[in-house]
GROMACS .gro file of C-alpha atoms in nm:
model
  309
    1MET     CA    1   2.011   0.838   0.910
    2LEU     CA    2   1.682   0.830   1.102
    3ARG     CA    3   1.491   0.638   0.836
    4PRO     CA    4   1.725   0.334   0.815
    5ALA     CA    5   1.738   0.319   1.196
    6LEU     CA    6   1.360   0.318   1.224
    7ILE     CA    7   1.324   0.054   0.956
    8TRP     CA    8   1.582  -0.157   1.141
    9LEU     CA    9   1.386  -0.112   1.464
   10SER     CA   10   1.071  -0.227   1.283
   11GLN     CA   11   1.237  -0.569   1.247
   12GLN     CA   12   1.345  -0.608   1.610
   13GLY     CA   13   1.125  -0.810   1.844
   14TRP     CA   14   1.260  -0.638   2.156
   15ALA     CA   15   1.172  -0.296   2.010
   16GLU     CA   16   0.817  -0.410   1.940
   17ARG     CA   17   0.781  -0.539   2.296
   18SER     CA   18   0.909  -0.206   2.428
   19ALA     CA   19   0.667  -0.010   2.209
   20ARG     CA   20   0.373  -0.215   2.329
   21ALA     CA   21   0.485  -0.182   2.692
   22ALA     CA   22   0.511   0.196   2.647
   23GLY     CA   23   0.146   0.213   2.539
   24MET     CA   24   0.207   0.299   2.173
   25GLU     CA   25  -0.104   0.107   2.070
   26ARG     CA   26  -0.329   0.306   2.303
   27LEU     CA   27  -0.168   0.643   2.228
   28LEU     CA   28  -0.074   0.627   1.862
   29VAL     CA   29  -0.187   0.328   1.659
   30ARG     CA   30  -0.547   0.434   1.611
   31ARG     CA   31  -0.430   0.738   1.418
   32PHE     CA   32  -0.302   0.511   1.139
   33VAL     CA   33  -0.489   0.179   1.188
   34ALA     CA   34  -0.864   0.121   1.172
   35GLY     CA   35  -0.875  -0.135   1.452
   36ASP     CA   36  -0.832  -0.505   1.504
   37THR     CA   37  -1.119  -0.640   1.292
   38ARG     CA   38  -1.259  -0.619   0.941
   39ALA     CA   39  -1.572  -0.465   1.091
   40ASP     CA   40  -1.354  -0.181   1.222
   41ALA     CA   41  -1.207  -0.131   0.874
   42LEU     CA   42  -1.548  -0.129   0.706
   43ALA     CA   43  -1.689   0.115   0.958
   44LEU     CA   44  -1.393   0.350   0.907
   45ALA     CA   45  -1.424   0.333   0.528
   46ARG     CA   46  -1.789   0.428   0.554
   47ARG     CA   47  -1.712   0.721   0.786
   48VAL     CA   48  -1.437   0.844   0.554
   49SER     CA   49  -1.658   0.815   0.247
   50GLU     CA   50  -1.956   0.986   0.406
   51ALA     CA   51  -1.758   1.270   0.568
   52GLY     CA   52  -1.742   1.480   0.252
   53ASN     CA   53  -2.071   1.670   0.285
   54GLY     CA   54  -2.175   1.607  -0.073
   55LEU     CA   55  -1.823   1.573  -0.216
   56PRO     CA   56  -1.728   1.269  -0.428
   57ALA     CA   57  -1.704   0.945  -0.233
   58VAL     CA   58  -1.363   0.812  -0.133
   59GLY     CA   59  -1.273   0.454  -0.215
   60ALA     CA   60  -1.069   0.231   0.015
   61LYS     CA   61  -0.811  -0.045  -0.002
   62PHE     CA   62  -0.807  -0.272   0.302
   63SER     CA   63  -0.492  -0.445   0.422
   64PHE     CA   64  -0.489  -0.710   0.695
   65LEU     CA   65  -0.169  -0.639   0.886
   66GLY     CA   66   0.111  -0.891   0.901
   67GLU     CA   67   0.415  -1.002   0.700
   68SER     CA   68   0.710  -1.243   0.694
   69VAL     CA   69   0.494  -1.538   0.800
   70THR     CA   70   0.687  -1.864   0.846
   71ASP     CA   71   0.412  -2.076   0.999
   72LEU     CA   72   0.173  -2.240   0.752
   73ALA     CA   73  -0.121  -2.207   0.991
   74ASP     CA   74  -0.066  -1.829   1.009
   75ALA     CA   75  -0.061  -1.805   0.630
   76GLU     CA   76  -0.381  -2.006   0.604
   77ARG     CA   77  -0.548  -1.785   0.863
   78ALA     CA   78  -0.453  -1.477   0.660
   79VAL     CA   79  -0.603  -1.630   0.345
   80ALA     CA   80  -0.922  -1.714   0.533
   81GLU     CA   81  -0.940  -1.359   0.670
   82TYR     CA   82  -0.905  -1.210   0.323
   83CYS     CA   83  -1.174  -1.436   0.181
   84ALA     CA   84  -1.404  -1.333   0.467
   85LEU     CA   85  -1.314  -0.969   0.402
   86VAL     CA   86  -1.415  -1.006   0.037
   87GLY     CA   87  -1.752  -1.138   0.149
   88ALA     CA   88  -1.795  -0.845   0.387
   89ILE     CA   89  -1.707  -0.600   0.107
   90SER     CA   90  -1.966  -0.763  -0.117
   91ASP     CA   91  -2.227  -0.729   0.156
   92ALA     CA   92  -2.138  -0.359   0.200
   93GLY     CA   93  -2.252  -0.305  -0.157
   94ASP     CA   94  -2.244   0.069  -0.207
   95LEU     CA   95  -1.876   0.142  -0.128
   96ASP     CA   96  -1.579   0.128  -0.368
   97LEU     CA   97  -1.358  -0.117  -0.178
   98ARG     CA   98  -1.055  -0.327  -0.266
   99VAL     CA   99  -0.820  -0.557  -0.079
  100GLY     CA  100  -0.441  -0.535  -0.069
  101VAL     CA  101  -0.225  -0.836   0.016
  102LYS     CA  102   0.141  -0.885   0.107
  103PRO     CA  103   0.294  -1.201  -0.042
  104THR     CA  104   0.497  -1.272   0.271
  105LEU     CA  105   0.176  -1.267   0.477
  106LEU     CA  106   0.047  -1.543   0.250
  107GLY     CA  107   0.356  -1.755   0.316
  108LEU     CA  108   0.608  -1.651   0.049
  109ASP     CA  109   0.886  -1.712   0.304
  110ILE     CA  110   0.757  -2.068   0.340
  111SER     CA  111   0.746  -2.136  -0.034
  112HIS     CA  112   0.635  -1.974  -0.357
  113ALA     CA  113   0.373  -2.246  -0.396
  114THR     CA  114   0.223  -2.161  -0.057
  115ALA     CA  115   0.188  -1.793  -0.142
  116GLU     CA  116   0.052  -1.864  -0.490
  117ARG     CA  117  -0.206  -2.110  -0.362
  118GLY     CA  118  -0.329  -1.860  -0.104
  119LEU     CA  119  -0.328  -1.564  -0.343
  120LEU     CA  120  -0.522  -1.747  -0.612
  121GLN     CA  121  -0.779  -1.855  -0.355
  122ILE     CA  122  -0.826  -1.489  -0.262
  123VAL     CA  123  -0.833  -1.377  -0.626
  124ASP     CA  124  -1.089  -1.640  -0.724
  125THR     CA  125  -1.311  -1.549  -0.428
  126ALA     CA  126  -1.275  -1.179  -0.511
  127ALA     CA  127  -1.359  -1.239  -0.878
  128GLU     CA  128  -1.683  -1.408  -0.777
  129HIS     CA  129  -1.781  -1.090  -0.592
  130GLY     CA  130  -1.639  -0.832  -0.835
  131VAL     CA  131  -1.375  -0.716  -0.585
  132TRP     CA  132  -1.032  -0.593  -0.693
  133VAL     CA  133  -0.715  -0.741  -0.542
  134GLU     CA  134  -0.393  -0.536  -0.516
  135ILE     CA  135  -0.062  -0.712  -0.453
  136ASP     CA  136   0.182  -0.513  -0.244
  137MET     CA  137   0.553  -0.502  -0.320
  138GLU     CA  138   0.791  -0.569  -0.032
  139ALA     CA  139   1.171  -0.583  -0.002
  140SER     CA  140   1.379  -0.604  -0.321
  141GLU     CA  141   1.461  -0.973  -0.284
  142THR     CA  142   1.090  -1.055  -0.324
  143VAL     CA  143   1.030  -0.858  -0.645
  144ASP     CA  144   1.072  -1.144  -0.892
  145ALA     CA  145   0.849  -1.372  -0.687
  146THR     CA  146   0.588  -1.100  -0.642
  147LEU     CA  147   0.573  -1.026  -1.015
  148ALA     CA  148   0.536  -1.398  -1.083
  149LEU     CA  149   0.249  -1.409  -0.835
  150TYR     CA  150   0.090  -1.109  -1.006
  151ARG     CA  151   0.114  -1.273  -1.347
  152ALA     CA  152  -0.057  -1.583  -1.209
  153ALA     CA  153  -0.329  -1.369  -1.051
  154ALA     CA  154  -0.373  -1.158  -1.366
  155SER     CA  155  -0.427  -1.474  -1.569
  156ARG     CA  156  -0.725  -1.551  -1.345
  157SER     CA  157  -0.877  -1.203  -1.312
  158GLU     CA  158  -0.840  -0.864  -1.476
  159GLN     CA  159  -0.940  -0.708  -1.143
  160THR     CA  160  -0.585  -0.732  -1.014
  161VAL     CA  161  -0.315  -0.469  -0.951
  162VAL     CA  162   0.051  -0.488  -0.852
  163ALA     CA  163   0.260  -0.226  -0.672
  164LEU     CA  164   0.587  -0.103  -0.823
  165GLN     CA  165   0.846   0.096  -0.628
  166SER     CA  166   1.014   0.395  -0.790
  167TYR     CA  167   1.324   0.378  -0.569
  168LEU     CA  168   1.431   0.044  -0.717
  169ARG     CA  169   1.663   0.080  -1.014
  170ARG     CA  170   1.507  -0.219  -1.190
  171THR     CA  171   1.150  -0.087  -1.192
  172PRO     CA  172   1.147   0.070  -1.543
  173ARG     CA  173   1.226  -0.273  -1.687
  174ASP     CA  174   0.954  -0.436  -1.480
  175ALA     CA  175   0.704  -0.169  -1.580
  176GLN     CA  176   0.784  -0.212  -1.949
  177ALA     CA  177   0.744  -0.588  -1.925
  178LEU     CA  178   0.395  -0.545  -1.778
  179ILE     CA  179   0.308  -0.292  -2.049
  180ASP     CA  180   0.427  -0.530  -2.321
  181GLU     CA  181   0.223  -0.813  -2.172
  182GLY     CA  182  -0.091  -0.599  -2.154
  183ILE     CA  183  -0.128  -0.636  -1.777
  184ALA     CA  184   0.008  -0.300  -1.658
  185ARG     CA  185  -0.234  -0.227  -1.374
  186VAL     CA  186   0.005  -0.057  -1.135
  187ARG     CA  187  -0.001   0.104  -0.795
  188LEU     CA  188   0.307   0.326  -0.808
  189VAL     CA  189   0.477   0.393  -0.473
  190LYS     CA  190   0.814   0.533  -0.373
  191GLY     CA  191   0.917   0.237  -0.155
  192ALA     CA  192   0.950   0.198   0.220
  193TYR     CA  193   1.220  -0.064   0.283
  194SER     CA  194   1.588  -0.026   0.363
  195GLU     CA  195   1.783  -0.118   0.048
  196SER     CA  196   2.144  -0.099  -0.066
  197GLY     CA  197   2.260   0.163  -0.310
  198GLN     CA  198   2.319  -0.108  -0.569
  199VAL     CA  199   1.949  -0.183  -0.601
  200ALA     CA  200   1.780   0.141  -0.492
  201TYR     CA  201   1.827   0.516  -0.520
  202GLY     CA  202   1.953   0.658  -0.194
  203GLY     CA  203   1.818   1.012  -0.208
  204GLY     CA  204   1.471   1.157  -0.215
  205ALA     CA  205   1.537   1.364  -0.528
  206ALA     CA  206   1.650   1.061  -0.729
  207THR     CA  207   1.350   0.858  -0.618
  208ARG     CA  208   1.121   1.147  -0.707
  209ARG     CA  209   1.273   1.180  -1.055
  210ALA     CA  210   1.236   0.808  -1.108
  211TYR     CA  211   0.872   0.828  -0.999
  212VAL     CA  212   0.794   1.098  -1.257
  213GLU     CA  213   0.970   0.903  -1.532
  214LEU     CA  214   0.779   0.588  -1.439
  215LEU     CA  215   0.451   0.776  -1.436
  216GLU     CA  216   0.510   0.895  -1.790
  217GLN     CA  217   0.625   0.550  -1.902
  218LEU     CA  218   0.309   0.391  -1.762
  219TRP     CA  219   0.088   0.669  -1.891
  220ARG     CA  220   0.223   0.643  -2.246
  221GLY     CA  221   0.206   0.265  -2.226
  222GLY     CA  222  -0.170   0.267  -2.166
  223ALA     CA  223  -0.147   0.140  -1.809
  224ALA     CA  224  -0.405   0.179  -1.537
  225VAL     CA  225  -0.225   0.380  -1.270
  226THR     CA  226  -0.273   0.450  -0.902
  227VAL     CA  227  -0.060   0.746  -0.792
  228ALA     CA  228   0.011   0.624  -0.438
  229THR     CA  229   0.214   0.894  -0.267
  230HIS     CA  230   0.171   1.194  -0.038
  231ASP     CA  231   0.427   1.394  -0.236
  232GLN     CA  232   0.245   1.692  -0.382
  233ALA     CA  233   0.511   1.748  -0.648
  234LEU     CA  234   0.430   1.402  -0.781
  235HIS     CA  235   0.059   1.478  -0.769
  236GLU     CA  236   0.128   1.779  -0.989
  237ALA     CA  237   0.328   1.560  -1.226
  238ALA     CA  238   0.026   1.331  -1.267
  239ARG     CA  239  -0.205   1.625  -1.330
  240ARG     CA  240   0.039   1.762  -1.588
  241LEU     CA  241   0.048   1.429  -1.769
  242GLU     CA  242  -0.330   1.422  -1.786
  243ARG     CA  243  -0.334   1.772  -1.933
  244GLU     CA  244  -0.063   1.691  -2.187
  245LEU     CA  245  -0.144   1.332  -2.280
  246GLY     CA  246  -0.506   1.287  -2.173
  247PRO     CA  247  -0.618   1.030  -1.918
  248PRO     CA  248  -0.480   0.673  -1.929
  249ALA     CA  249  -0.704   0.369  -1.917
  250TYR     CA  250  -0.773   0.447  -1.549
  251TRP     CA  251  -0.603   0.651  -1.284
  252GLU     CA  252  -0.658   0.764  -0.928
  253PHE     CA  253  -0.471   0.900  -0.627
  254ALA     CA  254  -0.417   0.692  -0.315
  255LEU     CA  255  -0.324   0.808   0.034
  256LEU     CA  256  -0.256   0.630   0.361
  257TYR     CA  257  -0.516   0.666   0.633
  258GLY     CA  258  -0.398   0.900   0.908
  259VAL     CA  259  -0.115   1.059   0.709
  260ARG     CA  260  -0.170   1.426   0.618
  261PRO     CA  261  -0.551   1.411   0.627
  262GLN     CA  262  -0.576   1.774   0.519
  263LEU     CA  263  -0.416   1.680   0.187
  264GLY     CA  264  -0.685   1.425   0.115
  265ALA     CA  265  -0.956   1.675   0.206
  266ALA     CA  266  -0.816   1.927  -0.044
  267MET     CA  267  -0.793   1.667  -0.320
  268ARG     CA  268  -1.145   1.557  -0.255
  269ALA     CA  269  -1.269   1.915  -0.265
  270ARG     CA  270  -1.120   1.942  -0.615
  271GLY     CA  271  -1.325   1.641  -0.721
  272GLU     CA  272  -1.025   1.413  -0.773
  273ARG     CA  273  -1.063   1.037  -0.760
  274LEU     CA  274  -0.916   0.925  -0.428
  275ARG     CA  275  -0.863   0.592  -0.253
  276MET     CA  276  -0.764   0.560   0.112
  277SER     CA  277  -0.540   0.272   0.222
  278ILE     CA  278  -0.685   0.142   0.548
  279PRO     CA  279  -0.495  -0.122   0.746
  280TYR     CA  280  -0.644  -0.326   1.027
  281GLY     CA  281  -0.538  -0.605   1.259
  282ALA     CA  282  -0.335  -0.657   1.574
  283ARG     CA  283   0.005  -0.688   1.399
  284TRP     CA  284   0.052  -0.314   1.360
  285TYR     CA  285   0.411  -0.264   1.474
  286ARG     CA  286   0.608  -0.300   1.147
  287TYR     CA  287   0.351  -0.104   0.950
  288LEU     CA  288   0.351   0.180   1.202
  289MET     CA  289   0.730   0.202   1.220
  290ARG     CA  290   0.754   0.239   0.841
  291ARG     CA  291   0.495   0.518   0.850
  292ILE     CA  292   0.701   0.695   1.115
  293ALA     CA  293   1.020   0.642   0.911
  294GLU     CA  294   0.868   0.792   0.597
  295ARG     CA  295   0.789   1.135   0.740
  296PRO     CA  296   0.961   1.323   1.026
  297GLU     CA  297   0.632   1.473   1.143
  298ASN     CA  298   0.502   1.123   1.209
  299ALA     CA  299   0.803   1.060   1.433
  300LEU     CA  300   0.736   1.383   1.620
  301PHE     CA  301   0.372   1.286   1.660
  302ALA     CA  302   0.481   0.950   1.802
  303LEU     CA  303   0.718   1.108   2.052
  304ARG     CA  304   0.453   1.355   2.167
  305ALA     CA  305   0.203   1.074   2.206
  306LEU     CA  306   0.442   0.859   2.408
  307ALA     CA  307   0.528   1.161   2.623
  308GLY     CA  308   0.160   1.203   2.701
  309ARG     CA  309   0.126   1.543   2.530
   0.00000   0.00000   0.00000
């Protein structure tokens, strides 16, 4: 019951105002968010990559925070920020860095054409600099539009990835369609939105089973796969598939910055390919509330922080 309530709170303006008034940004946000600017994100990625004392470098995926934009000027500002971020990544040179975009931040709620125009501008700029672009998946009602956006982006650049969510019942069909089209470059996540039982699995065990089945489907289909979860049972499933089937075209693990950092350290010590998702920007509230909803220990951390402990 806690997770749906927290996701609901993430959508309430009064709750965000209360969180900011309570000092959540000062006490908690910096655990999960790099800072307000792309310079903050780049500096954090460099610190994370260099903190391994000779261990393999960690890649990063940067996300500029924001979603559900309904003002065209806001969507255009997000596109401009991402294009500037691509330039900053190119200037960084020696780090393995990608960008991740939310379609609703690019104006999907305004129109599909608005989001597509902005996304293709980002993809074209990224292609010029050899930077990968990952398209995030949001609530279930945006899936068809997001896959259409991905297909448009993939037609312009092979350095594109789309997220698929294992808790959605439709995802095996979507995955197979991408495999059949030869564009299955997938970041596989569990899913972090509140959905009805008609479209999504309600329990953790069902979502986990679906994740393993999707992993094998993608693996056997020759996809490039990012295993984007903190669930160690699913990490083991990916390792088992590699032992049994050999590596796919490309695969890596991905973790969220600030969530279970000891897990990432252990994976890195084993020499596993790892990418850290690093968000930045002032619009942190919805992102943070979903991180708290995903894991009870994050909620406890938040309460301790707000209590001043």
